[in-house]
Amino acid sequence: MSVSTAAAARTVCAPLPVLGRDVTVPLVTGGEVAYAALDYAASAPALQRVWDDVAAYAPYYGSVHRGAGYLSQLSTDLFENARRTVTEFLDCRPDDQLVFTRSTTDSLNLLARALPAGCQVFVFETEHHASLLPWQDARVTYLDAPRTPAQAVETLERALAARDPHGPALVCVTGASNVTGELWPVRELAAAAHAHGARIVLDAAQLAPHHPVSVRELDVDWVAFSGHKLYAPFGSGVLAGRADWLVAADPYLAGGGASRKVTRREDGGVDVEWHENAARHEAGSPNVIGAYSIASACRALTEAGFDALVAREEHLIAKVRSGLAEVPQVKVLSLFGDDAPRVGVISFVVEGWNSSHFAAALSAEYGIGVRDGLFCAHPLVRTLLGGDPQTQGECGAPEAAPGEKSLNAIRVSFGAGTPDEHVERFVNAVRELVSEGARWQYRTEDGRCVPAV
Ligand SMILES: Cc1ncc(COP(=O)(O)O)c(C=O)c1O
């Protein structure tokens, strides 16, 4: 049964209430329209529930792990309860540690700093830069883009079989691509990694907001994700998984909170005993609102039920994909092909259009917010577009003036808060722009297309 038929067979729930659903934006052509936020893959709107929870807690806000007062104690409890809630959400093993970070990027950089000496790292070139780049100080092997999930596993197995079998090794892989939305065979890649004595970290930035993530079932060693993509935009992220490498590493940041005991030495220096729990990598005053908001989002998604959320998202994916398929000038980007299971992240190019121009027209003429560019995954987008990787521009920067051939793509992405009307408006807008052209004039300003007036 195809993904879309499977979705149709299940009950599709209503969108979850999110902030911004009543916001209207002006159109260049006159009037206002309800904003269609279709850039969830960059940052998703806050769940109303998350906002309400944070607002209810805000008067009780206090310092964490460093105050004797009632509100400090309450905030400390809330912070540690948030850790437990997120640990349960991720179905971690009993001995796993969960560190609150700032984001997925922060989490993966933290892990990169905790690699044991001589660690070899294996990463597909298709990764988001947050997964691709933190390993520069290790011995990194970049793996070529696979064209099927099975090829991904074969490629990894081949690379691992050729590695020095005695040293430590880490595989870093995304759960769902931030460009194509396609799901990666995480369980199979984890099995391949473990069979060759390597560990694996899952970049779940695009997976966790859309699908349940079970550390135990997937058998990954670590998982990283960001609150702001999981409807909790308060500046927190998560790294959860095996404690041993984290405890053996120097603290990510040196400072209060990470240190248990600090003493002056006779030679005038300072000795430090660092914590051996998650606090070791959480120096400084913790972001209790960030952690609490992630826990609130985890609870809200669990209560809504991922079965219903996935069914709803597949229904939206089917609408967008079938709508785009009816426009011959549109080419949807894909590594694994039409039948690959995916989340609500779809990138495409439109023949004859510069992507920045197209995205600007969607915004200015239809009130639809999408993203254009290379999505911080330059090698992948270049592979998908068949372009020359040497010519890639800065993340998100267009390379051609309006009307010139596109060297980057447009991405539409959605999730638990997206109503049908938003994706329907999007599909109609694409159809209309392609058949009738833009109704407004645009110019390039600071590398981006903007309405001329
Ligand atoms: C797959 C993937 N990994 C990592 C990141 C980095 O997330 P953040 O910017 O929250 O650190 C992103 C952000 O778009 C992403 O899509």
XYZ file of C-alpha atoms and ligand atoms in Angstrom:
469
model
C 0.000 0.000 0.000
C 1.471 3.401 -0.921
C 2.021 6.027 1.770
C -0.843 8.193 0.508
C -3.321 5.303 0.386
C -2.280 4.284 3.870
C -2.969 7.828 5.090
C -6.376 7.855 3.453
C -7.254 4.605 5.228
C -6.617 6.202 8.651
C -8.530 8.984 10.355
C -6.914 12.348 9.756
C -6.922 14.470 12.928
C -7.405 18.234 13.043
C -4.255 20.384 13.058
C -2.869 21.037 16.528
C -3.379 24.655 17.639
C -0.230 26.701 17.043
C 0.628 30.352 17.566
C 0.308 32.619 14.553
C -2.693 30.889 13.042
C -4.627 34.188 13.062
C -1.789 36.370 11.806
C -2.511 38.190 8.564
C 0.109 39.656 6.236
C -0.167 42.312 3.529
C -0.036 41.338 -0.155
C 1.786 43.533 -2.684
C -1.285 43.307 -4.868
C -3.489 44.753 -2.102
C -5.338 43.467 0.925
C -4.287 41.020 3.596
C -4.345 37.272 3.876
C -3.835 34.760 6.685
C -0.141 33.872 6.753
C 0.586 30.335 5.555
C 3.679 29.244 7.496
C 5.140 26.535 5.265
C 8.708 26.618 6.519
C 8.381 24.248 9.465
C 11.692 22.577 8.591
C 13.516 25.812 9.442
C 11.526 26.673 12.580
C 8.042 25.441 13.414
C 5.484 27.720 15.087
C 5.075 27.211 18.823
C 2.315 24.885 19.888
C -0.362 26.852 21.743
C -0.040 24.285 24.512
C 3.709 24.961 24.829
C 3.081 28.701 24.955
C 0.378 28.274 27.612
C 2.594 26.036 29.737
C 5.466 28.509 29.537
C 3.156 31.429 30.346
C 1.754 29.566 33.362
C 5.257 28.855 34.625
C 6.733 32.293 33.882
C 5.679 33.981 37.186
C 7.423 31.152 39.055
C 10.636 31.462 37.042
C 13.786 31.176 39.119
C 17.410 30.054 38.928
C 18.189 26.372 38.447
C 20.590 24.363 40.668
C 21.751 27.515 42.434
C 19.157 29.004 44.748
C 17.695 28.262 48.183
C 14.434 30.081 47.524
C 11.130 28.385 46.782
C 11.039 29.452 43.142
C 14.609 28.287 42.580
C 13.696 24.910 43.991
C 10.569 24.785 41.895
C 12.501 25.745 38.753
C 15.149 23.133 39.501
C 12.439 20.479 39.862
C 10.842 21.603 36.628
C 14.175 21.442 34.812
C 14.977 17.946 36.071
C 11.418 16.763 35.401
C 11.790 18.100 31.864
C 14.891 15.946 31.516
C 12.885 12.893 32.605
C 9.989 13.697 30.254
C 12.257 14.092 27.232
C 14.208 10.959 28.178
C 10.910 9.043 28.169
C 9.827 10.685 24.916
C 13.018 9.389 23.297
C 12.665 5.970 24.941
C 16.264 6.074 26.154
C 18.102 3.244 27.914
C 18.284 3.461 31.724
C 21.959 4.473 31.752
C 21.705 7.105 29.049
C 22.408 10.760 29.794
C 20.316 13.592 28.427
C 22.082 16.923 28.060
C 20.137 20.102 27.347
C 21.954 22.099 24.698
C 21.057 25.094 22.548
C 20.180 23.171 19.365
C 21.007 20.186 17.166
C 24.099 22.030 15.935
C 25.200 22.540 19.522
C 24.475 18.894 20.421
C 26.536 17.509 17.548
C 29.402 19.895 18.263
C 29.322 18.746 21.874
C 29.549 15.122 20.774
C 32.351 16.001 18.355
C 34.313 17.425 21.305
C 33.715 14.213 23.250
C 35.107 11.813 20.628
C 37.767 9.488 22.033
C 41.286 9.935 20.678
C 41.769 8.529 17.185
C 38.034 8.235 16.533
C 37.098 7.784 12.885
C 33.881 9.449 11.771
C 31.702 8.375 8.848
C 29.146 10.762 7.465
C 27.178 10.917 4.227
C 27.731 13.997 2.064
C 23.939 14.366 2.055
C 23.825 15.595 5.649
C 22.809 19.019 6.878
C 25.920 21.082 7.627
C 25.221 20.634 11.357
C 25.937 16.920 10.908
C 28.518 17.296 8.174
C 30.896 19.842 9.639
C 31.494 19.356 13.403
C 33.919 16.466 12.824
C 36.698 18.393 11.100
C 39.174 17.664 13.908
C 38.604 13.898 13.657
C 39.477 11.474 10.856
C 36.347 11.952 8.773
C 35.265 9.850 5.813
C 32.584 11.512 3.699
C 30.388 8.947 1.982
C 28.875 9.541 -1.463
C 25.137 10.144 -1.768
C 23.293 6.811 -2.034
C 20.351 6.546 -4.453
C 18.401 4.002 -2.381
C 18.181 3.256 1.352
C 19.744 -0.173 0.674
C 22.648 1.534 -1.084
C 23.137 3.736 1.987
C 23.591 0.639 4.130
C 25.917 -1.002 1.572
C 28.006 2.165 1.275
C 28.371 2.410 5.027
C 29.206 -1.276 5.403
C 31.878 -1.040 2.739
C 33.463 2.007 4.378
C 33.362 0.461 7.850
C 34.825 -2.827 6.615
C 37.815 -0.887 5.278
C 38.436 1.030 8.499
C 41.042 0.405 11.162
C 39.030 -2.117 13.237
C 40.777 -1.359 16.524
C 40.057 2.305 17.088
C 36.735 3.906 18.032
C 34.403 5.004 15.244
C 31.241 7.039 14.953
C 28.617 7.190 12.208
C 26.484 10.320 12.001
C 23.234 10.077 10.078
C 20.048 12.036 9.701
C 16.645 10.474 10.369
C 14.797 12.562 7.781
C 16.416 14.792 5.177
C 15.895 18.515 5.574
C 15.904 18.777 1.762
C 13.899 15.829 0.448
C 12.058 14.868 3.631
C 12.985 11.253 2.885
C 13.430 8.875 5.806
C 16.808 7.216 6.180
C 17.149 3.531 7.150
C 18.356 4.384 10.646
C 17.825 0.972 12.227
C 19.720 -0.780 9.423
C 22.537 1.774 9.522
C 22.773 1.350 13.298
C 23.002 -2.425 12.881
C 25.751 -1.982 10.279
C 27.639 0.432 12.528
C 27.443 -1.866 15.524
C 28.412 -4.931 13.487
C 31.660 -3.132 12.686
C 32.284 -1.907 16.235
C 31.240 1.670 15.480
C 28.736 3.855 17.271
C 26.030 5.952 15.676
C 24.455 9.321 16.383
C 21.069 10.162 14.916
C 20.395 13.713 13.787
C 16.679 13.761 14.536
C 16.167 17.489 13.877
C 13.691 16.718 11.083
C 12.528 13.334 12.354
C 11.491 13.997 15.952
C 8.828 16.621 15.069
C 7.113 14.164 12.704
C 7.665 10.604 13.940
C 8.236 8.916 17.291
C 11.937 8.350 17.949
C 12.899 5.378 20.121
C 16.577 5.236 20.980
C 16.078 1.653 22.092
C 14.201 0.455 19.024
C 16.433 2.216 16.544
C 19.408 1.109 18.631
C 21.273 4.363 18.112
C 23.922 5.470 20.579
C 22.940 9.142 20.629
C 20.176 11.294 19.316
C 20.148 15.065 18.799
C 17.292 17.452 18.043
C 16.230 21.099 18.388
C 13.306 22.537 20.344
C 12.491 25.200 17.759
C 11.695 22.566 15.125
C 9.591 20.663 17.670
C 7.172 23.533 18.315
C 9.174 24.787 21.325
C 11.079 27.886 20.187
C 12.826 28.863 23.405
C 16.458 28.219 22.518
C 16.994 24.654 23.720
C 18.112 21.425 22.118
C 18.921 17.912 23.258
C 21.732 15.387 23.085
C 20.785 12.048 24.626
C 22.570 8.735 24.698
C 25.549 6.791 26.005
C 27.164 8.338 29.048
C 30.701 6.913 28.722
C 32.140 9.183 26.008
C 30.424 12.187 27.559
C 31.781 11.501 31.042
C 35.286 10.809 29.735
C 35.400 14.095 27.826
C 36.353 17.517 29.089
C 33.302 19.671 29.777
C 31.935 21.325 26.653
C 32.023 24.669 28.457
C 34.068 25.319 31.576
C 32.234 27.127 34.341
C 29.767 26.974 37.196
C 27.266 24.148 37.170
C 29.699 21.773 35.432
C 32.145 21.823 38.335
C 31.608 19.920 41.612
C 34.659 21.187 43.504
C 37.287 23.817 42.717
C 40.399 24.260 44.870
C 43.531 26.386 44.760
C 46.768 24.406 44.394
C 49.940 25.244 46.270
C 51.611 26.218 43.009
C 48.923 28.857 42.597
C 46.867 27.027 39.987
C 43.347 25.628 40.282
C 42.147 22.018 40.464
C 38.632 21.165 39.309
C 36.462 18.122 39.891
C 33.864 18.051 37.140
C 30.427 16.520 37.448
C 29.977 13.109 35.900
C 26.318 13.487 35.042
C 24.683 15.649 32.384
C 25.605 18.800 34.325
C 29.214 18.256 33.158
C 28.207 19.644 29.754
C 25.641 22.179 30.953
C 27.890 24.848 32.449
C 26.299 28.223 33.108
C 22.735 28.904 34.189
C 20.490 26.378 32.432
C 17.761 27.542 30.069
C 14.881 26.257 32.177
C 12.184 27.729 29.927
C 13.808 26.125 26.896
C 13.970 22.717 28.581
C 10.454 23.031 30.017
C 9.045 24.010 26.627
C 10.614 20.973 24.938
C 9.111 18.731 27.624
C 5.743 20.410 27.098
C 5.957 19.795 23.338
C 6.905 16.154 23.935
C 3.846 15.733 26.150
C 1.560 17.486 23.660
C 2.744 15.360 20.717
C 2.500 12.159 22.722
C -1.024 13.018 23.854
C -2.112 13.920 20.319
C -0.703 10.550 19.245
C 1.878 10.083 16.532
C -0.394 7.694 14.597
C -2.909 10.483 14.089
C -0.218 13.115 13.451
C 1.542 10.947 10.886
C -1.765 10.195 9.151
C -2.517 13.911 8.951
C 0.922 14.722 7.620
C 0.768 11.978 4.989
C -2.567 13.382 3.866
C -0.912 16.816 3.428
C 2.142 15.313 1.716
C -0.133 13.528 -0.755
C -1.965 16.793 -1.497
C 1.246 18.711 -2.160
C 2.956 15.989 -4.162
C -0.051 15.262 -6.352
C -0.615 19.010 -6.864
C 3.016 19.586 -7.873
C 2.966 16.510 -10.117
C 0.278 18.210 -12.211
C 2.633 21.070 -13.069
C 5.113 19.740 -15.639
C 7.530 22.643 -15.081
C 8.016 21.588 -11.457
C 10.704 19.055 -10.598
C 10.592 17.639 -7.075
C 14.015 16.734 -5.687
C 14.468 13.200 -4.436
C 17.316 10.834 -3.639
C 15.328 7.686 -3.020
C 12.467 8.058 -5.521
C 8.714 8.644 -5.458
C 7.777 5.739 -3.207
C 10.233 6.556 -0.414
C 8.561 7.227 2.933
C 9.006 10.862 3.888
C 8.030 13.669 6.252
C 6.412 16.954 5.256
C 9.512 18.507 3.697
C 9.488 18.852 -0.098
C 12.043 20.691 -2.234
C 11.612 21.491 -5.895
C 12.736 23.686 -8.752
C 10.563 25.356 -11.351
C 11.773 25.387 -14.933
C 12.593 28.894 -16.074
C 12.370 30.384 -12.601
C 14.994 31.545 -10.193
C 14.028 29.912 -6.889
C 14.458 33.107 -4.901
C 12.152 34.914 -7.337
C 9.548 32.161 -7.037
C 9.702 32.127 -3.228
C 9.485 35.936 -3.129
C 6.357 35.838 -5.307
C 4.763 33.155 -3.101
C 5.311 35.436 -0.130
C 4.443 38.816 -1.625
C 1.477 37.763 -3.774
C 0.021 34.838 -1.785
C 1.148 35.308 1.834
C 2.956 31.959 1.813
C 6.256 31.569 3.670
C 8.601 28.956 2.189
C 12.394 28.813 1.984
C 14.681 28.980 -1.014
C 18.398 28.292 -1.281
C 20.628 25.354 -0.517
C 19.162 24.655 2.930
C 22.531 24.316 4.695
C 23.023 21.075 2.770
C 25.101 22.346 -0.151
C 26.593 19.025 -1.316
C 23.174 17.321 -1.287
C 21.327 20.056 -3.150
C 24.125 20.257 -5.693
C 23.948 16.479 -6.201
C 20.182 16.672 -6.635
C 20.386 19.615 -9.041
C 23.343 18.144 -10.899
C 25.180 21.442 -10.390
C 28.815 22.221 -9.840
C 29.631 22.117 -6.120
C 32.341 24.752 -6.670
C 29.768 27.407 -7.492
C 27.683 27.032 -4.366
C 26.814 30.237 -2.544
C 26.245 31.008 1.091
C 23.481 29.177 2.927
C 20.185 30.580 1.674
C 21.767 33.025 -0.776
C 20.409 33.063 -4.325
C 22.969 32.984 -7.087
C 20.996 34.274 -10.028
C 18.974 37.385 -10.692
C 15.187 37.124 -11.191
C 14.378 35.216 -14.348
C 17.792 33.531 -14.673
C 18.355 29.791 -14.411
C 18.083 28.578 -10.825
C 21.060 27.083 -9.044
C 19.135 26.501 -5.865
C 15.746 25.194 -4.864
C 12.484 26.015 -3.106
C 11.409 24.100 -0.019
C 7.904 23.790 1.357
C 7.555 22.157 4.768
C 4.705 21.642 7.184
C 3.634 19.662 10.223
C 1.228 19.185 13.082
C -0.195 22.716 12.966
C -0.733 23.009 9.221
C -4.345 23.311 8.034
C -5.334 21.910 4.621
C -6.029 25.432 3.364
C -2.337 26.374 3.592
C -1.134 23.552 1.363
C -4.092 23.999 -1.001
C -3.265 27.701 -1.368
C 0.352 26.773 -1.962
C -0.457 24.291 -4.733
C -2.831 26.764 -6.417
C -0.229 29.531 -6.157
C 2.440 27.340 -7.793
C 0.023 26.479 -10.588
C -0.934 30.129 -11.113
C 2.631 31.500 -10.978
C 3.808 28.909 -13.498
C 0.925 29.458 -15.925
C 0.465 33.217 -15.568
C 3.786 34.465 -14.201
C 4.324 36.881 -11.348
C 1.978 39.827 -11.172
C 4.575 42.064 -9.583
C 8.102 43.265 -10.365
C 10.998 42.009 -8.226
C 14.616 43.074 -7.849
C 17.667 41.631 -6.111
C 18.661 43.294 -2.865
C 21.489 41.993 -0.692
C 21.424 38.769 -2.670
C 17.688 38.153 -2.229
C 14.698 38.790 -4.475
C 12.324 41.364 -3.037
C 9.307 43.178 -4.455
C 10.569 46.115 -6.532
C 8.223 48.529 -4.771
C 18.565 17.706 9.507
C 19.024 18.895 10.292
N 20.016 18.757 11.169
C 20.455 19.774 11.912
C 19.904 21.023 11.799
C 20.420 22.137 12.643
O 19.448 22.520 13.532
P 19.674 23.835 14.423
O 19.795 24.962 13.452
O 18.465 23.901 15.258
O 20.909 23.609 15.182
C 18.878 21.226 10.898
C 18.281 22.574 10.724
O 17.644 22.876 9.761
C 18.415 20.135 10.132
O 17.410 20.277 9.259
